mmCIF file with all atom_site columns, N, CA and C in Angstrom:
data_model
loop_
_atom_site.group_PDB
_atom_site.id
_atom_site.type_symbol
_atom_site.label_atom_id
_atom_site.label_alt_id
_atom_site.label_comp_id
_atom_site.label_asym_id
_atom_site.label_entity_id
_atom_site.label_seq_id
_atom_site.pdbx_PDB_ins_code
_atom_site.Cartn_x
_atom_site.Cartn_y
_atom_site.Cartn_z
_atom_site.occupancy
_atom_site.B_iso_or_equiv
_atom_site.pdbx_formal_charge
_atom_site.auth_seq_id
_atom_site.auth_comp_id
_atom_site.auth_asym_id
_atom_site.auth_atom_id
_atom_site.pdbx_PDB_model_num
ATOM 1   N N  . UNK A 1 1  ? 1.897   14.016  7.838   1.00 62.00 ? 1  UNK A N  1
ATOM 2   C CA . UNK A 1 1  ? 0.993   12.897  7.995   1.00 62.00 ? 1  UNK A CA 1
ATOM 3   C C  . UNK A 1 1  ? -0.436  13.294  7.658   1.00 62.00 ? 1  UNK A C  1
ATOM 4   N N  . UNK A 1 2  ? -0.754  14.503  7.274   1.00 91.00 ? 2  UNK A N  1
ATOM 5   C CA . UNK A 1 2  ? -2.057  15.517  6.775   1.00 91.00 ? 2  UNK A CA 1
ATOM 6   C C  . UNK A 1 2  ? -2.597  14.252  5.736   1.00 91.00 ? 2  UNK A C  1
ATOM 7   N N  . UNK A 1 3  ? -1.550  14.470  4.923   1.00 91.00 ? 3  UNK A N  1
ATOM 8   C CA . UNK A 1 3  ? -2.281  13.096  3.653   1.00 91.00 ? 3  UNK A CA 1
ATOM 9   C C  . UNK A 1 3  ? -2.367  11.630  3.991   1.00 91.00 ? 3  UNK A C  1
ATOM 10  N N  . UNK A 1 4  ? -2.251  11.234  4.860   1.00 88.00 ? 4  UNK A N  1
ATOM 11  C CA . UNK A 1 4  ? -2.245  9.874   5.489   1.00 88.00 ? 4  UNK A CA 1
ATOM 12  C C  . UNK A 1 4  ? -3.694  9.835   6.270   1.00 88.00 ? 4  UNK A C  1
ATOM 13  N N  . UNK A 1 5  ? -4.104  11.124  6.961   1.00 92.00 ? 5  UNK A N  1
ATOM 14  C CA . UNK A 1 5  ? -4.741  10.913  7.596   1.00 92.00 ? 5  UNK A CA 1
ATOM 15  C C  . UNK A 1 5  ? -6.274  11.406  6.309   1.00 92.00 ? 5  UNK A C  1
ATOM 16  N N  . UNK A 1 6  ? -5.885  11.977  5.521   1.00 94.00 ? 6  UNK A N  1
ATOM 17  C CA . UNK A 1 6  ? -7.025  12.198  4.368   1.00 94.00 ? 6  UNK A CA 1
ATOM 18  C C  . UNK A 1 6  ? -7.257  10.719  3.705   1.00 94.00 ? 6  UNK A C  1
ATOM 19  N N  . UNK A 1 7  ? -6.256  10.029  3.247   1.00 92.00 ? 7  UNK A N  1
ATOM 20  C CA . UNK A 1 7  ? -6.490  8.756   2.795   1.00 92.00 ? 7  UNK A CA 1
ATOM 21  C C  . UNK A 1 7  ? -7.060  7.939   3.402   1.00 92.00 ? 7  UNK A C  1
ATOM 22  N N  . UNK A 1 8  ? -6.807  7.603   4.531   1.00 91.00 ? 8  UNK A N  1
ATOM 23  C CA . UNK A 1 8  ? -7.618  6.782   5.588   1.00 91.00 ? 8  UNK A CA 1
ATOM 24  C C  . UNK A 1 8  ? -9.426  7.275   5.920   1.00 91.00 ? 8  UNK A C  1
ATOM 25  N N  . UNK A 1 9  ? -9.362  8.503   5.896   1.00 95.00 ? 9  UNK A N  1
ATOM 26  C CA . UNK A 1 9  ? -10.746 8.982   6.073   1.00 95.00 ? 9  UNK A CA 1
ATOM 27  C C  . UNK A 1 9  ? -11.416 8.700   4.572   1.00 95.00 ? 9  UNK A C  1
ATOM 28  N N  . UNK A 1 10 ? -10.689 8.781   3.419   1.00 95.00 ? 10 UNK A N  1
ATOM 29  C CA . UNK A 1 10 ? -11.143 8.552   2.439   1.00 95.00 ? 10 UNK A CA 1
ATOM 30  C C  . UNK A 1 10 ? -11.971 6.741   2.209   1.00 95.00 ? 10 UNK A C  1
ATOM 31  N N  . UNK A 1 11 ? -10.652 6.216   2.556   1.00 92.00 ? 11 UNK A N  1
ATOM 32  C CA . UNK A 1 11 ? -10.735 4.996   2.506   1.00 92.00 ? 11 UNK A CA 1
ATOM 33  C C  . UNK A 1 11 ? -11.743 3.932   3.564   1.00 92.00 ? 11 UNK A C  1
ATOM 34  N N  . UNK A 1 12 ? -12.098 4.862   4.595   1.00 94.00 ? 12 UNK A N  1
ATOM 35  C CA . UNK A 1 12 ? -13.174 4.927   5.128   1.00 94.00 ? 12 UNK A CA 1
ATOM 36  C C  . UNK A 1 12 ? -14.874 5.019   5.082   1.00 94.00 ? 12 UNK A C  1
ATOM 37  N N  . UNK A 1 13 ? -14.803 5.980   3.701   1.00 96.00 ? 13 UNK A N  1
ATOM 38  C CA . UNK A 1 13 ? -15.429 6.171   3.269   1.00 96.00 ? 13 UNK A CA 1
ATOM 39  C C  . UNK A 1 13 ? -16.139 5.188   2.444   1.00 96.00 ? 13 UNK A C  1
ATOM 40  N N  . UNK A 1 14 ? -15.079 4.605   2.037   1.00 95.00 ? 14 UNK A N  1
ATOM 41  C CA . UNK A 1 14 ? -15.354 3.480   0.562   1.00 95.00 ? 14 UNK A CA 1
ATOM 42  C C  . UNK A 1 14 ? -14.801 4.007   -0.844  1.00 95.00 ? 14 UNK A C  1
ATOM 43  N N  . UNK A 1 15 ? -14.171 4.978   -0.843  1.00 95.00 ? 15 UNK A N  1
ATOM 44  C CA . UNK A 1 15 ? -13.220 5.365   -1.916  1.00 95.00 ? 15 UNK A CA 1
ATOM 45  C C  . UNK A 1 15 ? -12.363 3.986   -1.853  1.00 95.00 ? 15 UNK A C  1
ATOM 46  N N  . UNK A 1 16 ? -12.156 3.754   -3.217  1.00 94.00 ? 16 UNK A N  1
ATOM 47  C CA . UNK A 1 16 ? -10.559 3.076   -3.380  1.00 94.00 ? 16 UNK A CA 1
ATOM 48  C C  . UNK A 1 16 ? -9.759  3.874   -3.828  1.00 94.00 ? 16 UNK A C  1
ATOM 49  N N  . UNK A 1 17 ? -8.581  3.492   -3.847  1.00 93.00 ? 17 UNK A N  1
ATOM 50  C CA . UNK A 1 17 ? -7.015  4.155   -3.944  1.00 93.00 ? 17 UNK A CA 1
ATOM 51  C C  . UNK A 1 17 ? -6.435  3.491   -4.732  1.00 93.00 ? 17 UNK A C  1
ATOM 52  N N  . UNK A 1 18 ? -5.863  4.102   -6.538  1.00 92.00 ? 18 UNK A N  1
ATOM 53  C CA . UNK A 1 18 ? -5.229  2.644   -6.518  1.00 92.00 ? 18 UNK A CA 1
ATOM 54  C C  . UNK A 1 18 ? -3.792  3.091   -6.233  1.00 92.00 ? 18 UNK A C  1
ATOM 55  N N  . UNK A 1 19 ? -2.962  2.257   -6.220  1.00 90.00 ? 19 UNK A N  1
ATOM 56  C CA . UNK A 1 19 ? -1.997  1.812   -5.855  1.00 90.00 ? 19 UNK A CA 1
ATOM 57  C C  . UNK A 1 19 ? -1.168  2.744   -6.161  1.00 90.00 ? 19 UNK A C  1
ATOM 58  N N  . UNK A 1 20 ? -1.676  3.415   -7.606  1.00 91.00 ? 20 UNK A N  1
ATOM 59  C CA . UNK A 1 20 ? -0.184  4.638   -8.336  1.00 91.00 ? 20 UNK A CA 1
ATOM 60  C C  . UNK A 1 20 ? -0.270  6.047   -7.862  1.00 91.00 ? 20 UNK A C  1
ATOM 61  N N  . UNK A 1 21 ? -1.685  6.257   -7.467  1.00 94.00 ? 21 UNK A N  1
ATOM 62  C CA . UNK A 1 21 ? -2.834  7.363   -6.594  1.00 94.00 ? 21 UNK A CA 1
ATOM 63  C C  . UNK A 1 21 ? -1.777  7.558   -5.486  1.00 94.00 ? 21 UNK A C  1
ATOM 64  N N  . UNK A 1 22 ? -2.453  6.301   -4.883  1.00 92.00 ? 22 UNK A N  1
ATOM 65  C CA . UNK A 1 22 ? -1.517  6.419   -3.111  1.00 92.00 ? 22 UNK A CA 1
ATOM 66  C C  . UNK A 1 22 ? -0.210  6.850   -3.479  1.00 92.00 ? 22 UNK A C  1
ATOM 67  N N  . UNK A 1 23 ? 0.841   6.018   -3.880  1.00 94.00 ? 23 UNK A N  1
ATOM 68  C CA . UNK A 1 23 ? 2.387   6.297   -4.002  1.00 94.00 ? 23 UNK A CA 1
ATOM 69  C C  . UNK A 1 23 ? 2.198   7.984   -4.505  1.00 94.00 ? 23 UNK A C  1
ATOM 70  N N  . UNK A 1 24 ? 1.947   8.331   -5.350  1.00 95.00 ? 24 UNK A N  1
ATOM 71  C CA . UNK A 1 24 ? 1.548   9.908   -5.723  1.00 95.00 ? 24 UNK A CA 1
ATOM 72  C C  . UNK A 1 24 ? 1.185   10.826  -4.974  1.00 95.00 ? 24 UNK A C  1
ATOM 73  N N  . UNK A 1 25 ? 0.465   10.546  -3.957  1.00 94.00 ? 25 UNK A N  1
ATOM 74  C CA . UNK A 1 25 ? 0.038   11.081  -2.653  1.00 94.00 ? 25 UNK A CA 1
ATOM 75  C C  . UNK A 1 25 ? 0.764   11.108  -1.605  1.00 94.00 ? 25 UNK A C  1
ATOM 76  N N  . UNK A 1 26 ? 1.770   10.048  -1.513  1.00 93.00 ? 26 UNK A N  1
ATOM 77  C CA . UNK A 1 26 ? 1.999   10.226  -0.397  1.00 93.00 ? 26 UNK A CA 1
ATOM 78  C C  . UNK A 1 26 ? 3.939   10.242  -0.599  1.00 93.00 ? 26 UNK A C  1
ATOM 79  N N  . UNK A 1 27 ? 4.373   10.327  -1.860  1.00 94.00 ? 27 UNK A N  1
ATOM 80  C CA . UNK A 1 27 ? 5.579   10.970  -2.276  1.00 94.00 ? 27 UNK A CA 1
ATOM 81  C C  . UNK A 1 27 ? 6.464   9.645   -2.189  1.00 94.00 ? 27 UNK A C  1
ATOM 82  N N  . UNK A 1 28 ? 5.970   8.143   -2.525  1.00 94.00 ? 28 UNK A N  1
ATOM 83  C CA . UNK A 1 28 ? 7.028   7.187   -1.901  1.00 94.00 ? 28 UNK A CA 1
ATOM 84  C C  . UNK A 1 28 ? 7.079   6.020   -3.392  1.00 94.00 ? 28 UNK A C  1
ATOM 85  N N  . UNK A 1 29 ? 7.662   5.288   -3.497  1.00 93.00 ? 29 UNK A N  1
ATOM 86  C CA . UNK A 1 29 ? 7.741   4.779   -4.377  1.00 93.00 ? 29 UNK A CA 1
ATOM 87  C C  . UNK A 1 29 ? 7.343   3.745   -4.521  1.00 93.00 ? 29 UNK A C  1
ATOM 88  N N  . UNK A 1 30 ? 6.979   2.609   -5.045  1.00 89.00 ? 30 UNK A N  1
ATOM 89  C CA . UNK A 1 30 ? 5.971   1.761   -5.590  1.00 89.00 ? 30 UNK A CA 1
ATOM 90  C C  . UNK A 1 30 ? 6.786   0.307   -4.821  1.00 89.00 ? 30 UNK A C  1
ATOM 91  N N  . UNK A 1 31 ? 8.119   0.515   -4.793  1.00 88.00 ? 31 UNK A N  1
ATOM 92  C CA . UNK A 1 31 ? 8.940   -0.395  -3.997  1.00 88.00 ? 31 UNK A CA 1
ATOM 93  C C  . UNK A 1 31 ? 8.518   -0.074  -2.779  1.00 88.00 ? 31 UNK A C  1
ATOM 94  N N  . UNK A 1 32 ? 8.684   0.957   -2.402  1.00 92.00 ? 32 UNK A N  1
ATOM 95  C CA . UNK A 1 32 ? 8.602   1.549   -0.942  1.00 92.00 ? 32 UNK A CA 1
ATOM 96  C C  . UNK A 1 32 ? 6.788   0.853   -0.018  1.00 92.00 ? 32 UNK A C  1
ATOM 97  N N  . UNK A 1 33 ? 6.238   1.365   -1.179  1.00 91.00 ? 33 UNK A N  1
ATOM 98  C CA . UNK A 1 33 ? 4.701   0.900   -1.132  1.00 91.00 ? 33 UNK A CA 1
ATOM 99  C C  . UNK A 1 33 ? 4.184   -0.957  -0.309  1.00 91.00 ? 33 UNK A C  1
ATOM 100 N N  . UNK A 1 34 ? 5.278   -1.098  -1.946  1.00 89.00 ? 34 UNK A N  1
ATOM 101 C CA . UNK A 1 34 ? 5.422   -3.097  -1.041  1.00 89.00 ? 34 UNK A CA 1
ATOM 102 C C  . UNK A 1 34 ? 5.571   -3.340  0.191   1.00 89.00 ? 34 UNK A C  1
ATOM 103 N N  . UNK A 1 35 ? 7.171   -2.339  0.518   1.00 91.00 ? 35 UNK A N  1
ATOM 104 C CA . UNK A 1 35 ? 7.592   -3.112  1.848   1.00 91.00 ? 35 UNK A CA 1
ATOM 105 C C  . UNK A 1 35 ? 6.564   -2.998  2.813   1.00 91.00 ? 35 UNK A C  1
ATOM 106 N N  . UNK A 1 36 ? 6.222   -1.778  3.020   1.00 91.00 ? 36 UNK A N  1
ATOM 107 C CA . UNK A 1 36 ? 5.292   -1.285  3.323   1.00 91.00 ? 36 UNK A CA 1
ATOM 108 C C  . UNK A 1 36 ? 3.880   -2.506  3.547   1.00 91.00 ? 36 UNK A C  1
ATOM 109 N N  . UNK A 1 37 ? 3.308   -2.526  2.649   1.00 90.00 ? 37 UNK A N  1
ATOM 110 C CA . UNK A 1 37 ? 2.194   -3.748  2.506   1.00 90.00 ? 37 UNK A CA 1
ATOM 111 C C  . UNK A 1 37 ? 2.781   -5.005  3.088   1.00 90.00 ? 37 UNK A C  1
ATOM 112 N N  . UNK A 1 38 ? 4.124   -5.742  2.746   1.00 92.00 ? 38 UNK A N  1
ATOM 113 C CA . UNK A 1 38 ? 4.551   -6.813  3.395   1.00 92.00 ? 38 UNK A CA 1
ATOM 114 C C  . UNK A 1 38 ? 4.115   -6.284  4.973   1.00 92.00 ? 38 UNK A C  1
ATOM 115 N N  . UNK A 1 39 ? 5.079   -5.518  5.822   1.00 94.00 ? 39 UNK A N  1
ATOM 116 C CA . UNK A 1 39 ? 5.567   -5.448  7.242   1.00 94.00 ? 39 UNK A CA 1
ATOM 117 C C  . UNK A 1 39 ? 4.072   -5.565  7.956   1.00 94.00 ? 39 UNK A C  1
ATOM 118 N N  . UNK A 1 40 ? 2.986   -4.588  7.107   1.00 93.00 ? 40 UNK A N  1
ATOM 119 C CA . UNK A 1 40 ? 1.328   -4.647  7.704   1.00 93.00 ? 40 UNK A CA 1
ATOM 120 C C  . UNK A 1 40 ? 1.073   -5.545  7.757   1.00 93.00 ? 40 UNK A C  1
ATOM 121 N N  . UNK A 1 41 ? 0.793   -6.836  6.424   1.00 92.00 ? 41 UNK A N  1
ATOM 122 C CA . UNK A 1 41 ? 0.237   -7.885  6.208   1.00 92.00 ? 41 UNK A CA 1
ATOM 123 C C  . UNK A 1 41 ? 0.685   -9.109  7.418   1.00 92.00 ? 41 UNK A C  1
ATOM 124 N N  . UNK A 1 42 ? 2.097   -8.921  7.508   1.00 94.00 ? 42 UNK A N  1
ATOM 125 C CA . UNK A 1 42 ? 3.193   -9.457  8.687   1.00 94.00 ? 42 UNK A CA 1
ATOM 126 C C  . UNK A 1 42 ? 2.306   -9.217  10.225  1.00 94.00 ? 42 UNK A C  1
ATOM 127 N N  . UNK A 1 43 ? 2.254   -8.315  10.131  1.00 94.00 ? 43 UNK A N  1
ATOM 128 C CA . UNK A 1 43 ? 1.526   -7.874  11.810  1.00 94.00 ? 43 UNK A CA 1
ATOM 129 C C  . UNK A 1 43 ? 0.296   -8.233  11.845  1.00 94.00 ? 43 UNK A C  1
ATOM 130 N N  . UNK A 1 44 ? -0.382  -8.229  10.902  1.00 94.00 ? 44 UNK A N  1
ATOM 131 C CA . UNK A 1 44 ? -1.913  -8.990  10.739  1.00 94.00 ? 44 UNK A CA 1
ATOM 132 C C  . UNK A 1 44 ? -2.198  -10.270 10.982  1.00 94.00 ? 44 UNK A C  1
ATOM 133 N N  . UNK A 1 45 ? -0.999  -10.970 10.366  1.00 93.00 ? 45 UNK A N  1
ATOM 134 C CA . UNK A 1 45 ? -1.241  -12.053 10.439  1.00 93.00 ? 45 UNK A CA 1
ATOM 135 C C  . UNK A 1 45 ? -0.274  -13.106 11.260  1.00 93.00 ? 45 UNK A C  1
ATOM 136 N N  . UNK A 1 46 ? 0.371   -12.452 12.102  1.00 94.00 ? 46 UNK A N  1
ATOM 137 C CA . UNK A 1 46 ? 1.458   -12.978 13.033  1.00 94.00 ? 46 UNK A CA 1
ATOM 138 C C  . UNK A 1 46 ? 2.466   -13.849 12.448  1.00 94.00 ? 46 UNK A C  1
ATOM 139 N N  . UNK A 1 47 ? 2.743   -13.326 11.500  1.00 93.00 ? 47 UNK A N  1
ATOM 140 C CA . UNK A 1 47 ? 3.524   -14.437 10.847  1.00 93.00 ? 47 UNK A CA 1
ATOM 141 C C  . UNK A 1 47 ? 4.578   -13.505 9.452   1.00 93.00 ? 47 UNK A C  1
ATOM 142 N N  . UNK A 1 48 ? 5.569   -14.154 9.178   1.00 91.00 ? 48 UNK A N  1
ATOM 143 C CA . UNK A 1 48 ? 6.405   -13.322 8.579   1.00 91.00 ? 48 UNK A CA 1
ATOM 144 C C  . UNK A 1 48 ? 5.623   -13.502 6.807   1.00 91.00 ? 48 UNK A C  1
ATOM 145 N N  . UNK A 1 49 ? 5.211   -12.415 6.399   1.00 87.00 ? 49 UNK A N  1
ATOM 146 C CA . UNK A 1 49 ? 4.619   -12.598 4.959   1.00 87.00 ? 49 UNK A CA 1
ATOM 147 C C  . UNK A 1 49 ? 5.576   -12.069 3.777   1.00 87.00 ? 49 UNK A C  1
ATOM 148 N N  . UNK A 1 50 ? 5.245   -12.293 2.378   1.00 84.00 ? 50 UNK A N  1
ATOM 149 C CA . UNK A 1 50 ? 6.048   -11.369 1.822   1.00 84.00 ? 50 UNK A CA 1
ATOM 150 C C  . UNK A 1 50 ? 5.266   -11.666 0.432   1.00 84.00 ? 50 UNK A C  1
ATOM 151 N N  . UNK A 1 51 ? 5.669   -10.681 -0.178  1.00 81.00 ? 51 UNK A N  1
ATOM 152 C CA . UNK A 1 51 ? 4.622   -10.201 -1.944  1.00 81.00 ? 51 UNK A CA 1
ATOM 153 C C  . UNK A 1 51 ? 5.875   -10.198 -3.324  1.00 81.00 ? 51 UNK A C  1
ATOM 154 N N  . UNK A 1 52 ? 5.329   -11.236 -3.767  1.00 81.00 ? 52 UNK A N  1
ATOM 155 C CA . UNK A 1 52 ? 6.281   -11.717 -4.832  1.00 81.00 ? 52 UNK A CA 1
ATOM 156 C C  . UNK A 1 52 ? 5.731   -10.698 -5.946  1.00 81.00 ? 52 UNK A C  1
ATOM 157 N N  . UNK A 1 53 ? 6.635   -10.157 -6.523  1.00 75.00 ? 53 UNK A N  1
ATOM 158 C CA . UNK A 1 53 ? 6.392   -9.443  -7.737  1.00 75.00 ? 53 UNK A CA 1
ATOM 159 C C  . UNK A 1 53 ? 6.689   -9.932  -8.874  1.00 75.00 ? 53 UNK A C  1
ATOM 160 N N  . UNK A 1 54 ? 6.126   -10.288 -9.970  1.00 78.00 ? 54 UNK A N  1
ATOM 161 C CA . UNK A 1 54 ? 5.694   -11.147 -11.168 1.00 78.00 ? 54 UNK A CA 1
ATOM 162 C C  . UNK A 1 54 ? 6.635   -9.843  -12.211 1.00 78.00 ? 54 UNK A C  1
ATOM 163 N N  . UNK A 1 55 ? 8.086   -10.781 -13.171 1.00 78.00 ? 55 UNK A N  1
ATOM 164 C CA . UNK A 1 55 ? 8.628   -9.098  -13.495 1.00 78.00 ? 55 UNK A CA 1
ATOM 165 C C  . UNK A 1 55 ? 7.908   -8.595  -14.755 1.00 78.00 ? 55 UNK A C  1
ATOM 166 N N  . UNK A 1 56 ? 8.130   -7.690  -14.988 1.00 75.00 ? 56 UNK A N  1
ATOM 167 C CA . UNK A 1 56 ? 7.129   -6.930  -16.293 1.00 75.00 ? 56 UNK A CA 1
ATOM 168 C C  . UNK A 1 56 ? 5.706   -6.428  -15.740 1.00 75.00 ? 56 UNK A C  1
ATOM 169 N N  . UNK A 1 57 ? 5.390   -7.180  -15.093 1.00 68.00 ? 57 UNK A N  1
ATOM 170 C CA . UNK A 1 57 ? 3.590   -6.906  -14.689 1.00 68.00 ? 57 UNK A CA 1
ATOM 171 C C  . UNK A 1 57 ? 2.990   -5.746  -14.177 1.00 68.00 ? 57 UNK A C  1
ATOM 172 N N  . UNK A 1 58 ? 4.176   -4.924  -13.800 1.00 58.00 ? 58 UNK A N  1
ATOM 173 C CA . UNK A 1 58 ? 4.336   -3.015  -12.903 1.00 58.00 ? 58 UNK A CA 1
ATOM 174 C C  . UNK A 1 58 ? 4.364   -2.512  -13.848 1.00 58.00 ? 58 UNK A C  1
ATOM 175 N N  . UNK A 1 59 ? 4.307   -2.457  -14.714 1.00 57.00 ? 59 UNK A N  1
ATOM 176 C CA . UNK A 1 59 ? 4.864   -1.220  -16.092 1.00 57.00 ? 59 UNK A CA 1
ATOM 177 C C  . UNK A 1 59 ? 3.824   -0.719  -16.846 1.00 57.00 ? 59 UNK A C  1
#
């Protein structure tokens, strides 16, 4: 969790992360990343959310 807790201090900072950075960092995959972003966004906002992926647009 060493790199989780560097990203967050980073991101703290005002660094951005993008998206291919993080997954690279933190060894998980870009799917993995989503669910990930859904389940947070979910708890944020008390309500069940979810992130439509547009196909071709990842590549």
């Amino acid at each position: 969790m060493a790199e989780g807790a560097k990203i967050a201090e980073e991101r703290a900072q005002g660094k951005m992360i993008s998206i291919d950075e993080l997954c690279a960092r933190l060894g998980i995959t870009l799917e993995t990343a989503l669910a990930l972003a859904t389940e947070e966004a979910s708890r944020i906002h008390g309500r069940p959310m979810r992130i439509e992926v547009i196909p071709g647009c990842l590549q």
